[in-house]
Amino acid sequence: MAAHLVRRCCWRYLGAFISPPSVPASLLAPVGKMVTARALPFNSFHTSSYLSCADGFSVKEQVEESRNPEHKVIGELIETATTPQDLLQLAELHALNSNQASQIITQLSRLSMGKNLETGSILQDERFQQLISIMDSQISHVWNNTLVNLVKSLYTLGVDSNRREVQSVEQEVLWRLRRLTFRQLASLAEFLALKQGKESRLLSEVLKKLELRWTELEGTRNVVSLMSKVGHMSPALMDRLEDKALELAEQFEPDDIRKVMLALAYQNRRCVPLLRALSYHLTQKHSELGLSILLDLIFAYGKLNFHQPQVFQKIATDLHPQVATMTPVEVTRCVRSFALLKWLSLPFFEAVAQYTLDNTKQLSVSQLCGLILSFARLNFQPSASEDFFSVVLEELEGELDNLEPHLLTDLVWSLCVLQQAKAPYLRRVLAPEFHAQIRGDDSPKAHSLRLKLIHINATARLECPEYQGPFLPLEMLSATEQGEERATLLQSSLREALAGVLGSLDKGRFNIRTIYGWHIDAEMVVNSENKPLPVKNFAAPHLPHSEGKKPLPPDARRIAFLRWEFPNFSNRSKELLGRYAMARRHLQAAGFLLVDVS
């Protein structure tokens, strides 16, 4: 056994330095026995039997190829063939072995893909069937790298996966999995993930091997490729890939960072340490980024809702001079991402507004709606606001009948946020026949639409004196009332603090749902000397059902306490959020003094 181990070590040492033709025959014999002896246990092949070179072939495979001149000639003919007929003729002119037949099938696949050829005629050719038979007759003699390429080629050419020969190839791959290099496993996994998906038994086994051998993973290219193509198939493997990516983050190029970010975004994996590392290296090392990389990055950050102000500022700054040359799809895509992140860069958004004015005819109705929705989310008013909205609304006015109800509601709601809602828009969504279609629907989507209609109704009543109706019925305004919710720590603290100020909880209201669709955490009434009054004694027009009937005394004021619900933003930036800004306007128009609680 000691002598056997010495021979293996000698082979590993000499194989790296001696060119294939000069390897002594005495060294080839033991290696040949190791490679071809199928009775040996799998663990004897795991690390020593196939020493991988840069092209994926083992040292022994290259030695055997170079020692046989005829094999070398056939290999050159296969590589230089330019048509499927050149390759198929080799089966007639030469006595091929299973490895050569497999190489021809692989080259046929490459030619058909490279030249976009129809594979039907190839599959029906008798010479191709002869190649399949030769390959199958001695499948165990096909080299590892050739076998991996063969599996991919059979699928690419469209050979029936239920055919006995294909299943034989798959079984051979399963037997050899422990002998394949990590790179071969990764290449096979990426292909099978694309072609077959999770139902593939072979892919399942390959993923298990990758999970066990992840420590062999080297190089940024392999990490990035596996994360983007295979990671979604195996959460356990993705965990390992994230660890490796964090280790290699400093070596990533901008395109690598883009691919990793997209992989995380599509899989909804919010790996904070990795995202922070990628963000740091993105801002510190990479000064210039291409347009496609910038668009993909801001999309990924928006999808993951991961806030990195320095990165956002860099992306917005780099995008600003390129806005005029972007396509409508690119513009609306990045604006939507910034809106999801609640990040407003005034120069960039002003450029987008000007782009919209210059290219209104090139923008589709859905794209124009998307821009208005994004502007409303950030409460952004262009400097040329009057021109912008007159042009955009004129373009949209004739298309309202064609909009899906939820999109139409979102559009009018956004116009209310931006204080640009006109009577025709309000009338269209507040009409009884429009909201009748969601009456009795308790789905979350219907509840969201109903709440937005209530906000629109509040805008029509409080901010549009020229609008004469229709309005939502009272029963719909009270439909947002739900069961008691558990008070948050902030609400409990507010209640305790107000109890000390009021002297009695009867002088205040808590957890109030108004007919305007807005939630008030607490309400109190004070007189001209700022002394609390019993709030329940007075009429409350902001509630569906008021307990009191008395009007407020002269100089008395209602005070509403609003909770600040956006942890990523300071209280000073509240005007950037359209929804919160509209709530403040409505409550102020209803006679409230507002106090922000955070």
CSV table of C-alpha atoms in Angstrom, one decimal, residues 41-311:
chain,number,residue,atom,x,y,z
A,41,PRO,CA,-14.2,2.4,-4.8
A,42,PHE,CA,-15.3,5.9,-5.6
A,43,ASN,CA,-13.1,7.5,-3.0
A,44,SER,CA,-10.0,6.4,-4.9
A,45,PHE,CA,-11.0,8.7,-7.7
A,46,HIS,CA,-11.9,11.7,-5.7
A,47,THR,CA,-8.7,13.7,-5.7
A,48,SER,CA,-6.0,11.8,-7.5
A,49,SER,CA,-7.1,9.9,-10.5
A,50,TYR,CA,-8.0,12.9,-12.8
A,51,LEU,CA,-5.6,15.8,-12.5
A,52,SER,CA,-7.3,18.6,-14.3
A,53,CYS,CA,-5.5,20.9,-16.8
A,54,ALA,CA,-6.7,24.3,-17.9
A,55,ASP,CA,-8.9,22.8,-20.8
A,56,GLY,CA,-10.7,20.4,-18.5
A,57,PHE,CA,-8.9,17.2,-19.7
A,58,SER,CA,-6.8,15.0,-17.3
A,59,VAL,CA,-3.1,14.6,-17.8
A,60,LYS,CA,-3.6,11.0,-18.7
A,61,GLU,CA,-6.2,11.8,-21.3
A,62,GLN,CA,-3.8,14.3,-23.0
A,63,VAL,CA,-0.9,11.8,-22.9
A,64,GLU,CA,-3.0,9.0,-24.5
A,65,GLU,CA,-4.2,11.5,-27.2
A,66,SER,CA,-0.7,12.6,-28.1
A,67,ARG,CA,0.7,9.1,-28.2
A,68,ASN,CA,-1.7,7.9,-31.0
A,69,PRO,CA,-1.1,9.8,-34.3
A,70,GLU,CA,-4.4,8.6,-35.8
A,71,HIS,CA,-6.3,9.9,-32.8
A,72,LYS,CA,-4.6,13.2,-33.1
A,73,VAL,CA,-5.5,13.5,-36.8
A,74,ILE,CA,-9.1,12.6,-36.2
A,75,GLY,CA,-9.2,15.2,-33.4
A,76,GLU,CA,-7.9,17.9,-35.7
A,77,LEU,CA,-10.5,17.0,-38.3
A,78,ILE,CA,-13.2,17.2,-35.7
A,79,GLU,CA,-12.0,20.6,-34.6
A,80,THR,CA,-11.6,22.1,-38.1
A,81,ALA,CA,-14.9,20.8,-39.5
A,82,THR,CA,-17.1,23.7,-40.7
A,83,THR,CA,-20.3,21.8,-41.6
A,84,PRO,CA,-22.4,19.0,-40.1
A,85,GLN,CA,-21.7,16.9,-43.3
A,86,ASP,CA,-17.9,17.1,-42.7
A,87,LEU,CA,-18.4,15.7,-39.2
A,88,LEU,CA,-20.9,13.0,-40.3
A,89,GLN,CA,-18.6,11.8,-43.0
A,90,LEU,CA,-15.9,11.0,-40.4
A,91,ALA,CA,-18.2,8.1,-39.2
A,92,GLU,CA,-18.0,6.6,-42.7
A,93,LEU,CA,-14.3,7.2,-43.4
A,94,HIS,CA,-12.8,6.2,-40.0
A,95,ALA,CA,-13.2,3.5,-37.4
A,96,LEU,CA,-14.1,5.7,-34.4
A,97,ASN,CA,-14.0,4.8,-30.8
A,98,SER,CA,-16.7,6.0,-28.3
A,99,ASN,CA,-14.7,9.0,-27.2
A,100,GLN,CA,-14.3,10.3,-30.8
A,101,ALA,CA,-18.0,9.7,-31.5
A,102,SER,CA,-18.8,11.7,-28.5
A,103,GLN,CA,-16.5,14.5,-29.6
A,104,ILE,CA,-18.2,14.6,-33.0
A,105,ILE,CA,-21.7,14.8,-31.4
A,106,THR,CA,-20.4,17.7,-29.3
A,107,GLN,CA,-19.0,19.5,-32.3
A,108,LEU,CA,-22.3,18.9,-34.2
A,109,SER,CA,-24.1,20.7,-31.3
A,110,ARG,CA,-21.7,23.6,-31.4
A,111,LEU,CA,-22.0,24.0,-35.2
A,112,SER,CA,-25.8,23.9,-35.0
A,113,MET,CA,-25.9,26.5,-32.3
A,114,GLY,CA,-23.3,28.7,-33.8
A,115,LYS,CA,-24.9,28.7,-37.3
A,116,ASN,CA,-28.5,28.4,-36.0
A,117,LEU,CA,-29.0,25.2,-38.0
A,118,GLU,CA,-32.1,23.0,-38.0
A,119,THR,CA,-31.2,19.9,-36.0
A,120,GLY,CA,-34.0,17.7,-37.3
A,121,SER,CA,-32.1,16.5,-40.4
A,122,ILE,CA,-29.0,15.8,-38.2
A,123,LEU,CA,-31.0,13.6,-35.8
A,124,GLN,CA,-32.6,11.6,-38.7
A,125,ASP,CA,-29.3,11.0,-40.5
A,126,GLU,CA,-28.2,7.3,-40.3
A,127,ARG,CA,-24.6,8.4,-39.7
A,128,PHE,CA,-25.7,10.3,-36.6
A,129,GLN,CA,-27.5,7.2,-35.3
A,130,GLN,CA,-24.3,5.3,-36.0
A,131,LEU,CA,-22.4,7.8,-33.8
A,132,ILE,CA,-24.9,7.3,-31.0
A,133,SER,CA,-24.4,3.5,-31.2
A,134,ILE,CA,-20.6,3.8,-31.1
A,135,MET,CA,-20.8,6.2,-28.2
A,136,ASP,CA,-23.2,3.9,-26.3
A,137,SER,CA,-21.2,0.7,-27.0
A,138,GLN,CA,-18.3,1.8,-24.8
A,139,ILE,CA,-19.7,4.7,-22.8
A,140,SER,CA,-17.4,3.9,-19.9
A,141,HIS,CA,-14.4,4.7,-22.0
A,142,VAL,CA,-15.5,8.3,-22.8
A,143,TRP,CA,-13.3,10.8,-21.0
A,144,ASN,CA,-14.8,12.9,-18.2
A,145,ASN,CA,-14.7,16.3,-19.9
A,146,THR,CA,-16.0,14.8,-23.2
A,147,LEU,CA,-18.8,13.0,-21.2
A,148,VAL,CA,-19.9,16.3,-19.6
A,149,ASN,CA,-20.0,18.0,-23.0
A,150,LEU,CA,-21.8,15.0,-24.5
A,151,VAL,CA,-24.7,15.3,-22.0
A,152,LYS,CA,-25.1,19.0,-22.8
A,153,SER,CA,-24.9,18.3,-26.6
A,154,LEU,CA,-27.5,15.6,-26.6
A,155,TYR,CA,-30.0,18.0,-24.9
A,156,THR,CA,-29.0,20.9,-27.2
A,157,LEU,CA,-29.5,18.8,-30.3
A,158,GLY,CA,-33.0,17.8,-29.1
A,159,VAL,CA,-32.4,14.0,-28.7
A,160,ASP,CA,-35.3,12.4,-26.8
A,161,SER,CA,-34.4,12.3,-23.1
A,162,ASN,CA,-36.4,9.0,-22.8
A,163,ARG,CA,-34.2,7.3,-25.3
A,164,ARG,CA,-32.1,4.4,-23.8
A,165,GLU,CA,-28.8,5.8,-25.0
A,166,VAL,CA,-29.4,9.2,-23.4
A,167,GLN,CA,-30.4,7.6,-20.1
A,168,SER,CA,-27.3,5.5,-20.3
A,169,VAL,CA,-25.2,8.7,-20.6
A,170,GLU,CA,-27.0,10.3,-17.7
A,171,GLN,CA,-26.4,7.1,-15.6
A,172,GLU,CA,-22.7,7.2,-16.5
A,173,VAL,CA,-22.4,10.8,-15.4
A,174,LEU,CA,-24.1,9.9,-12.1
A,175,TRP,CA,-21.6,7.1,-11.5
A,176,ARG,CA,-18.7,9.5,-12.2
A,177,LEU,CA,-19.9,12.5,-10.2
A,178,ARG,CA,-17.3,12.1,-7.5
A,179,ARG,CA,-14.5,12.0,-10.2
A,180,LEU,CA,-15.6,15.2,-12.0
A,181,THR,CA,-13.7,18.4,-11.2
A,182,PHE,CA,-15.6,21.2,-9.5
A,183,ARG,CA,-15.5,23.2,-12.7
A,184,GLN,CA,-17.1,20.4,-14.6
A,185,LEU,CA,-19.8,20.0,-12.0
A,186,ALA,CA,-20.5,23.7,-12.1
A,187,SER,CA,-20.7,23.8,-15.9
A,188,LEU,CA,-23.1,20.8,-15.9
A,189,ALA,CA,-25.2,22.4,-13.1
A,190,GLU,CA,-25.5,25.7,-15.0
A,191,PHE,CA,-26.6,23.9,-18.2
A,192,LEU,CA,-29.1,21.6,-16.5
A,193,ALA,CA,-30.6,24.5,-14.5
A,194,LEU,CA,-31.4,26.3,-17.8
A,195,LYS,CA,-32.5,23.3,-19.8
A,196,GLN,CA,-34.4,21.0,-17.3
A,197,GLY,CA,-35.0,22.8,-14.1
A,198,LYS,CA,-35.7,21.3,-10.7
A,199,GLU,CA,-37.3,18.2,-12.0
A,200,SER,CA,-34.0,16.8,-13.3
A,201,ARG,CA,-32.7,14.0,-11.1
A,202,LEU,CA,-29.2,14.5,-12.5
A,203,LEU,CA,-29.2,18.2,-11.6
A,204,SER,CA,-30.3,17.3,-8.0
A,205,GLU,CA,-27.3,15.0,-7.6
A,206,VAL,CA,-24.9,17.5,-9.1
A,207,LEU,CA,-26.2,20.2,-6.7
A,208,LYS,CA,-25.6,17.9,-3.8
A,209,LYS,CA,-22.0,17.4,-4.9
A,210,LEU,CA,-21.5,21.1,-5.3
A,211,GLU,CA,-22.8,21.7,-1.8
A,212,LEU,CA,-20.4,19.1,-0.4
A,213,ARG,CA,-17.4,20.4,-2.4
A,214,TRP,CA,-18.0,24.1,-2.2
A,215,THR,CA,-14.5,24.7,-0.6
A,216,GLU,CA,-13.0,23.8,-4.0
A,217,LEU,CA,-14.7,26.9,-5.5
A,218,GLU,CA,-12.1,29.4,-6.7
A,219,GLY,CA,-12.3,32.6,-8.8
A,220,THR,CA,-14.8,35.3,-9.1
A,221,ARG,CA,-16.2,34.0,-12.4
A,222,ASN,CA,-17.3,30.7,-11.0
A,223,VAL,CA,-18.9,32.3,-7.9
A,224,VAL,CA,-20.8,34.9,-10.0
A,225,SER,CA,-21.9,32.3,-12.6
A,226,LEU,CA,-23.2,29.8,-10.0
A,227,MET,CA,-25.0,32.5,-8.0
A,228,SER,CA,-26.8,33.8,-11.0
A,229,LYS,CA,-27.6,30.5,-12.8
A,230,VAL,CA,-27.8,27.8,-10.1
A,231,GLY,CA,-28.2,29.5,-6.7
A,232,HIS,CA,-32.0,29.7,-6.9
A,233,MET,CA,-32.1,25.9,-7.2
A,234,SER,CA,-30.3,25.2,-3.9
A,235,PRO,CA,-30.6,27.6,-0.9
A,236,ALA,CA,-27.9,25.6,0.9
A,237,LEU,CA,-25.5,26.1,-2.0
A,238,MET,CA,-26.5,29.8,-2.2
A,239,ASP,CA,-25.6,30.3,1.4
A,240,ARG,CA,-22.1,29.0,0.7
A,241,LEU,CA,-21.8,31.1,-2.5
A,242,GLU,CA,-22.7,34.2,-0.5
A,243,ASP,CA,-19.9,33.5,2.0
A,244,LYS,CA,-17.5,33.0,-0.9
A,245,ALA,CA,-18.7,36.2,-2.6
A,246,LEU,CA,-18.1,38.1,0.6
A,247,GLU,CA,-14.6,36.8,0.7
A,248,LEU,CA,-13.9,37.8,-2.9
A,249,ALA,CA,-15.9,41.0,-3.0
A,250,GLU,CA,-12.8,43.1,-3.3
A,251,GLN,CA,-11.8,41.4,-6.5
A,252,PHE,CA,-15.2,41.8,-8.2
A,253,GLU,CA,-15.4,44.0,-11.4
A,254,PRO,CA,-18.5,46.2,-11.8
A,255,ASP,CA,-20.1,43.6,-14.1
A,256,ASP,CA,-19.5,40.9,-11.4
A,257,ILE,CA,-21.2,43.2,-8.8
A,258,ARG,CA,-24.1,43.7,-11.1
A,259,LYS,CA,-24.6,40.0,-11.6
A,260,VAL,CA,-24.4,39.2,-7.9
A,261,MET,CA,-26.8,42.0,-7.0
A,262,LEU,CA,-29.3,40.8,-9.6
A,263,ALA,CA,-29.0,37.2,-8.4
A,264,LEU,CA,-29.7,38.4,-4.8
A,265,ALA,CA,-32.6,40.5,-6.0
A,266,TYR,CA,-34.3,37.9,-8.1
A,267,GLN,CA,-34.1,35.4,-5.2
A,268,ASN,CA,-35.1,38.0,-2.6
A,269,ARG,CA,-32.0,37.2,-0.6
A,270,ARG,CA,-31.1,40.3,1.5
A,271,CYS,CA,-27.6,39.2,2.7
A,272,VAL,CA,-26.7,42.4,4.5
A,273,PRO,CA,-23.0,41.8,5.0
A,274,LEU,CA,-22.5,41.0,1.3
A,275,LEU,CA,-24.7,43.9,0.1
A,276,ARG,CA,-22.7,46.3,2.3
A,277,ALA,CA,-19.3,45.0,1.0
A,278,LEU,CA,-20.4,45.3,-2.6
A,279,SER,CA,-21.7,48.8,-2.0
A,280,TYR,CA,-18.5,49.8,-0.4
A,281,HIS,CA,-16.3,48.5,-3.2
A,282,LEU,CA,-18.6,50.0,-5.8
A,283,THR,CA,-18.2,53.5,-4.4
A,284,GLN,CA,-14.5,53.3,-3.5
A,285,LYS,CA,-13.0,51.6,-6.5
A,286,HIS,CA,-15.2,52.0,-9.6
A,287,SER,CA,-15.4,55.6,-10.8
A,288,GLU,CA,-17.2,55.0,-14.1
A,289,LEU,CA,-20.0,52.6,-14.7
A,290,GLY,CA,-21.9,51.8,-17.9
A,291,LEU,CA,-25.6,52.6,-18.4
A,292,SER,CA,-26.7,48.9,-18.2
A,293,ILE,CA,-24.8,48.3,-15.0
A,294,LEU,CA,-26.3,51.5,-13.4
A,295,LEU,CA,-29.8,50.5,-14.4
A,296,ASP,CA,-29.4,46.9,-13.1
A,297,LEU,CA,-27.8,48.1,-9.8
A,298,ILE,CA,-30.6,50.6,-8.9
A,299,PHE,CA,-33.2,47.9,-9.8
A,300,ALA,CA,-31.5,45.4,-7.5
A,301,TYR,CA,-31.3,47.9,-4.6
A,302,GLY,CA,-35.0,48.8,-5.1
A,303,LYS,CA,-36.1,45.2,-5.3
A,304,LEU,CA,-34.2,44.4,-2.1
A,305,ASN,CA,-35.2,47.7,-0.4
A,306,PHE,CA,-31.6,48.1,0.7
A,307,HIS,CA,-30.6,51.7,1.4
A,308,GLN,CA,-27.1,53.0,0.6
A,309,PRO,CA,-27.2,56.8,0.2
A,310,GLN,CA,-23.7,57.0,-1.2
A,311,VAL,CA,-24.4,54.4,-3.9
